[in-house]
Amino acid sequence: MKRRIAFFLVIAMAFCLSACGGGNDSSGSSDVKQSAATKDEAASGEADSTAAPAVPEMTESEVETFEIETKYAVLKYPKKWEKDVNVKINDGDPYTVSFSSNNVPLFSLVFNGTQGDYIGTLKRDDGNVTLRIVSEHLDKNSDRYEDYASMAEDVNEILNHLHFDYGLEIGEPEEIDDSVYEIKTELATLYYPQRWKDKVSVSTKDNKVTFSSGETPLFTLVFGGEEGVPVGTYDGKQLCIIDYPVESDELANMQEDVNVILHYLIGDQGF
């Protein structure tokens, strides 16, 4: 769970920067780029890298493709680019499939993540899977700019086949209930997403508050001591987080929502 530990640290550092007046203005943050420029734009070199991703018209494609096996679906990408692109799969959280050519990043498909532009939802028997696209800025001065732009645009072939092969539904993401409920403990009052209330249990022992789902521990908040990843202080005591291995996306989402608890704790005068 290295990614989540890093996320905890980022939150703690961001709070510290804010409290110390050392944070950067948010206007300097990088924007999510357009996921697929049109070929006309690519040819003219005027692609708008900040526009929303283009969504293809869903018609049966006659383009010859090659297949890329992934955890959620077989991706089909134009065969003419098979020797030009490199596909890297990050089997982490979120599950990400990245495309590049000659070390030039083109785009990434993000499954059940929050990065990038929302495209649609794959309907699966074991639960719906959201799909997003992160597109990269292409150097218009590159000798192969037009090729790279065409490769980026051809993400639409993948989406087209996902629609016909797996029922990818293009549209707005489902709204997620972001309400929270209150958990009173002897160590602190915690707030955790309401949607998990019936699926998690909370136990307190000594200086630790542990969240579990069934027999699976998710994470522990440690108020005082050195065990876990430090994220700040609360009532003068170091606050650390311990997380545990989980086996499903739902459990991983429950675990990651420790950040909701941290968000509310940061607003507490004891933090």
Tab-separated table of C-alpha atoms in Angstrom, residues 1-251:
chain	number	residue	atom	x	y	z
A	1	MET	CA	0.000	0.000	0.000
A	2	LYS	CA	2.853	2.391	-0.738
A	3	ARG	CA	0.659	4.722	-2.797
A	4	ARG	CA	-1.774	5.318	0.047
A	5	ILE	CA	1.016	5.952	2.532
A	6	ALA	CA	2.399	8.560	0.155
A	7	PHE	CA	-1.065	10.128	-0.072
A	8	PHE	CA	-1.252	10.444	3.715
A	9	LEU	CA	2.104	12.223	3.692
A	10	VAL	CA	0.984	14.595	0.948
A	11	ILE	CA	-2.026	15.588	3.036
A	12	ALA	CA	0.138	16.231	6.076
A	13	MET	CA	2.641	18.246	4.043
A	14	ALA	CA	-0.123	20.259	2.386
A	15	PHE	CA	-1.549	21.140	5.792
A	16	CYS	CA	1.863	22.171	7.028
A	17	LEU	CA	2.447	24.391	3.998
A	18	SER	CA	-0.948	26.001	4.456
A	19	ALA	CA	-0.414	26.604	8.150
A	20	CYS	CA	3.062	28.031	7.538
A	21	GLY	CA	1.992	30.188	4.605
A	22	GLY	CA	4.361	28.361	2.276
A	23	GLY	CA	1.855	26.812	-0.132
A	24	ASN	CA	1.792	27.681	-3.800
A	25	ASP	CA	-1.198	29.284	-5.458
A	26	SER	CA	-3.439	26.604	-6.966
A	27	SER	CA	-3.340	28.361	-10.317
A	28	GLY	CA	0.097	26.839	-10.826
A	29	SER	CA	-1.176	23.280	-10.754
A	30	SER	CA	-1.096	21.229	-13.927
A	31	ASP	CA	-4.346	20.869	-15.847
A	32	VAL	CA	-5.785	17.654	-17.174
A	33	LYS	CA	-5.197	17.709	-20.893
A	34	GLN	CA	-7.459	16.843	-23.784
A	35	SER	CA	-7.599	13.114	-24.310
A	36	ALA	CA	-7.926	13.025	-28.061
A	37	ALA	CA	-7.257	15.780	-30.601
A	38	THR	CA	-8.949	15.594	-33.969
A	39	LYS	CA	-6.812	14.833	-36.989
A	40	ASP	CA	-7.545	18.236	-38.510
A	41	GLU	CA	-6.307	19.910	-35.334
A	42	ALA	CA	-3.252	17.671	-35.287
A	43	ALA	CA	-2.400	18.551	-38.854
A	44	SER	CA	-2.689	22.279	-38.194
A	45	GLY	CA	-0.863	22.064	-34.880
A	46	GLU	CA	-3.709	23.906	-33.138
A	47	ALA	CA	-5.047	21.172	-30.836
A	48	ASP	CA	-6.512	22.613	-27.638
A	49	SER	CA	-4.814	20.620	-24.888
A	50	THR	CA	-7.203	21.922	-22.221
A	51	ALA	CA	-10.483	20.966	-23.887
A	52	ALA	CA	-12.657	18.092	-22.749
A	53	PRO	CA	-11.805	14.767	-24.404
A	54	ALA	CA	-13.476	14.006	-27.680
A	55	VAL	CA	-15.879	11.072	-27.464
A	56	PRO	CA	-16.210	9.039	-30.657
A	57	GLU	CA	-19.452	8.283	-32.411
A	58	MET	CA	-20.150	4.665	-31.565
A	59	THR	CA	-20.184	2.785	-34.862
A	60	GLU	CA	-18.718	-0.589	-35.708
A	61	SER	CA	-15.084	-0.056	-36.674
A	62	GLU	CA	-13.358	-1.729	-39.597
A	63	VAL	CA	-9.882	-0.662	-38.472
A	64	GLU	CA	-7.498	-3.590	-38.025
A	65	THR	CA	-6.428	-3.799	-34.385
A	66	PHE	CA	-4.170	-5.708	-32.037
A	67	GLU	CA	-5.214	-6.815	-28.551
A	68	ILE	CA	-3.923	-5.748	-25.145
A	69	GLU	CA	-4.930	-7.940	-22.209
A	70	THR	CA	-5.838	-6.051	-19.020
A	71	LYS	CA	-7.524	-6.815	-15.724
A	72	TYR	CA	-10.865	-5.356	-16.785
A	73	ALA	CA	-11.055	-5.796	-20.547
A	74	VAL	CA	-9.191	-6.618	-23.737
A	75	LEU	CA	-8.213	-3.315	-25.324
A	76	LYS	CA	-8.119	-3.054	-29.107
A	77	TYR	CA	-5.787	-0.469	-30.616
A	78	PRO	CA	-4.931	0.130	-34.313
A	79	LYS	CA	-2.485	-2.466	-35.571
A	80	LYS	CA	-0.646	0.126	-37.643
A	81	TRP	CA	0.776	1.499	-34.366
A	82	GLU	CA	1.657	-1.869	-32.829
A	83	LYS	CA	5.406	-1.471	-33.401
A	84	ASP	CA	5.391	2.230	-32.527
A	85	VAL	CA	3.706	2.224	-29.128
A	86	ASN	CA	4.761	0.930	-25.764
A	87	VAL	CA	2.015	-0.136	-23.376
A	88	LYS	CA	2.707	-0.176	-19.645
A	89	ILE	CA	0.253	-1.569	-17.113
A	90	ASN	CA	0.341	-0.393	-13.508
A	91	ASP	CA	-1.539	-3.018	-11.524
A	92	GLY	CA	-1.941	-0.693	-8.566
A	93	ASP	CA	-4.648	1.583	-7.281
A	94	PRO	CA	-5.860	2.970	-9.553
A	95	TYR	CA	-5.283	0.384	-12.256
A	96	THR	CA	-3.692	2.316	-15.133
A	97	VAL	CA	-2.760	1.457	-18.719
A	98	SER	CA	-0.321	3.969	-20.218
A	99	PHE	CA	0.583	4.411	-23.890
A	100	SER	CA	3.801	6.029	-25.114
A	101	SER	CA	5.961	6.122	-28.243
A	102	ASN	CA	9.730	6.640	-28.259
A	103	ASN	CA	9.466	7.618	-24.583
A	104	VAL	CA	6.859	10.264	-25.471
A	105	PRO	CA	3.775	9.815	-23.226
A	106	LEU	CA	0.537	9.799	-25.236
A	107	PHE	CA	-2.346	8.962	-22.890
A	108	SER	CA	-3.370	6.753	-20.000
A	109	LEU	CA	-6.569	4.853	-19.278
A	110	VAL	CA	-7.463	4.949	-15.586
A	111	PHE	CA	-9.864	2.342	-14.192
A	112	ASN	CA	-11.744	3.143	-10.976
A	113	GLY	CA	-9.607	6.187	-10.347
A	114	THR	CA	-10.135	9.925	-10.003
A	115	GLN	CA	-7.419	11.253	-12.323
A	116	GLY	CA	-8.251	12.492	-15.777
A	117	ASP	CA	-11.442	13.141	-17.721
A	118	TYR	CA	-14.395	10.870	-17.059
A	119	ILE	CA	-15.406	8.875	-20.136
A	120	GLY	CA	-17.883	6.249	-19.004
A	121	THR	CA	-18.634	3.102	-17.039
A	122	LEU	CA	-18.017	-0.558	-17.803
A	123	LYS	CA	-20.907	-2.665	-16.539
A	124	ARG	CA	-19.502	-5.853	-15.001
A	125	ASP	CA	-21.029	-8.698	-12.992
A	126	ASP	CA	-18.569	-8.043	-10.169
A	127	GLY	CA	-19.318	-4.316	-10.051
A	128	ASN	CA	-19.219	-1.271	-12.299
A	129	VAL	CA	-15.828	0.095	-13.344
A	130	THR	CA	-15.346	3.760	-14.199
A	131	LEU	CA	-13.016	4.740	-17.016
A	132	ARG	CA	-11.096	7.999	-17.262
A	133	ILE	CA	-8.467	9.281	-19.680
A	134	VAL	CA	-5.374	11.296	-18.871
A	135	SER	CA	-3.890	12.825	-22.007
A	136	GLU	CA	-0.419	14.253	-22.296
A	137	HIS	CA	0.730	17.511	-23.845
A	138	LEU	CA	2.481	16.885	-27.154
A	139	ASP	CA	5.378	18.976	-28.393
A	140	LYS	CA	4.236	20.649	-31.616
A	141	ASN	CA	7.854	21.139	-32.632
A	142	SER	CA	8.520	17.405	-32.700
A	143	ASP	CA	9.296	15.908	-36.105
A	144	ARG	CA	6.698	13.240	-35.381
A	145	TYR	CA	4.045	15.489	-33.858
A	146	GLU	CA	1.375	14.484	-36.379
A	147	ASP	CA	2.024	10.773	-35.760
A	148	TYR	CA	1.881	11.228	-31.997
A	149	ALA	CA	-1.333	13.263	-32.272
A	150	SER	CA	-2.888	10.521	-34.420
A	151	MET	CA	-1.828	7.866	-31.908
A	152	ALA	CA	-3.447	9.912	-29.139
A	153	GLU	CA	-6.630	10.368	-31.158
A	154	ASP	CA	-6.801	6.630	-31.769
A	155	VAL	CA	-7.697	6.100	-28.122
A	156	ASN	CA	-11.155	6.489	-29.660
A	157	GLU	CA	-10.709	3.075	-31.309
A	158	ILE	CA	-10.225	1.578	-27.840
A	159	LEU	CA	-13.363	3.307	-26.552
A	160	ASN	CA	-15.346	2.222	-29.581
A	161	HIS	CA	-14.463	-1.432	-29.060
A	162	LEU	CA	-15.086	-1.189	-25.316
A	163	HIS	CA	-18.574	0.052	-26.118
A	164	PHE	CA	-19.400	-2.818	-28.462
A	165	ASP	CA	-17.455	-5.557	-26.663
A	166	TYR	CA	-18.161	-4.641	-23.035
A	167	GLY	CA	-21.067	-2.230	-23.080
A	168	LEU	CA	-19.064	0.855	-22.102
A	169	GLU	CA	-21.650	3.513	-21.313
A	170	ILE	CA	-20.539	7.017	-22.201
A	171	GLY	CA	-21.911	9.708	-19.933
A	172	GLU	CA	-21.740	11.480	-16.619
A	173	PRO	CA	-20.312	9.606	-13.618
A	174	GLU	CA	-22.725	8.322	-11.018
A	175	GLU	CA	-23.089	10.697	-8.114
A	176	ILE	CA	-21.418	9.459	-4.944
A	177	ASP	CA	-22.938	10.186	-1.572
A	178	ASP	CA	-20.326	12.327	0.161
A	179	SER	CA	-22.188	12.689	3.449
A	180	VAL	CA	-20.443	11.552	6.647
A	181	TYR	CA	-21.454	10.177	10.008
A	182	GLU	CA	-20.000	10.887	13.422
A	183	ILE	CA	-17.941	8.379	15.389
A	184	LYS	CA	-17.235	9.392	18.981
A	185	THR	CA	-14.181	7.825	20.604
A	186	GLU	CA	-12.220	8.650	23.748
A	187	LEU	CA	-9.377	9.869	21.562
A	188	ALA	CA	-11.221	12.059	19.050
A	189	THR	CA	-14.499	12.534	17.243
A	190	LEU	CA	-14.107	11.115	13.749
A	191	TYR	CA	-16.146	11.582	10.574
A	192	TYR	CA	-16.294	8.833	7.961
A	193	PRO	CA	-18.383	8.412	4.735
A	194	GLN	CA	-22.004	7.473	5.375
A	195	ARG	CA	-21.984	4.996	2.473
A	196	TRP	CA	-19.664	2.686	4.434
A	197	LYS	CA	-21.539	2.869	7.757
A	198	ASP	CA	-23.125	-0.573	7.467
A	199	LYS	CA	-19.951	-2.180	6.126
A	200	VAL	CA	-17.349	-1.130	8.667
A	201	SER	CA	-16.835	-1.596	12.373
A	202	VAL	CA	-14.751	0.633	14.637
A	203	SER	CA	-12.881	-0.500	17.740
A	204	THR	CA	-10.792	1.503	20.206
A	205	LYS	CA	-7.999	0.064	22.311
A	206	ASP	CA	-5.514	2.145	24.274
A	207	ASN	CA	-4.289	4.832	21.856
A	208	LYS	CA	-5.535	3.163	18.660
A	209	VAL	CA	-8.761	3.355	16.652
A	210	THR	CA	-9.102	0.543	14.113
A	211	PHE	CA	-11.550	0.396	11.190
A	212	SER	CA	-12.429	-3.039	9.786
A	213	SER	CA	-14.841	-4.558	7.307
A	214	GLY	CA	-15.919	-7.989	8.492
A	215	GLU	CA	-12.729	-9.836	9.389
A	216	THR	CA	-10.540	-7.538	7.288
A	217	PRO	CA	-8.731	-4.667	9.047
A	218	LEU	CA	-8.592	-1.533	6.889
A	219	PHE	CA	-6.546	1.017	8.833
A	220	THR	CA	-5.655	2.138	12.337
A	221	LEU	CA	-5.287	5.664	13.675
A	222	VAL	CA	-2.556	5.828	16.315
A	223	PHE	CA	-2.716	8.800	18.704
A	224	GLY	CA	0.789	8.993	20.160
A	225	GLY	CA	3.724	6.666	19.541
A	226	GLU	CA	5.927	5.892	16.556
A	227	GLU	CA	4.001	3.058	14.908
A	228	GLY	CA	2.671	3.839	11.420
A	229	VAL	CA	3.038	6.763	9.016
A	230	PRO	CA	3.054	10.199	10.705
A	231	VAL	CA	0.430	12.604	9.317
A	232	GLY	CA	0.438	15.360	11.960
A	233	THR	CA	-0.284	15.923	15.635
A	234	TYR	CA	-3.533	15.880	17.578
A	235	ASP	CA	-3.882	17.245	21.113
A	236	GLY	CA	-0.107	17.451	21.255
A	237	LYS	CA	0.368	13.789	20.309
A	238	GLN	CA	1.790	12.489	17.062
A	239	LEU	CA	-0.937	11.051	14.832
A	240	CYS	CA	0.061	8.064	12.674
A	241	ILE	CA	-1.785	5.752	10.304
A	242	ILE	CA	-1.289	2.038	9.800
A	243	ASP	CA	-2.908	0.419	6.760
A	244	TYR	CA	-3.289	-3.260	5.939
A	245	PRO	CA	-3.382	-5.433	2.799
A	246	VAL	CA	-6.824	-5.622	1.167
A	247	GLU	CA	-8.024	-7.809	-1.677
A	248	SER	CA	-10.884	-5.946	-3.404
A	249	ASP	CA	-11.502	-2.535	-4.953
A	250	GLU	CA	-14.333	-1.842	-2.517
A	251	LEU	CA	-12.114	-2.526	0.490
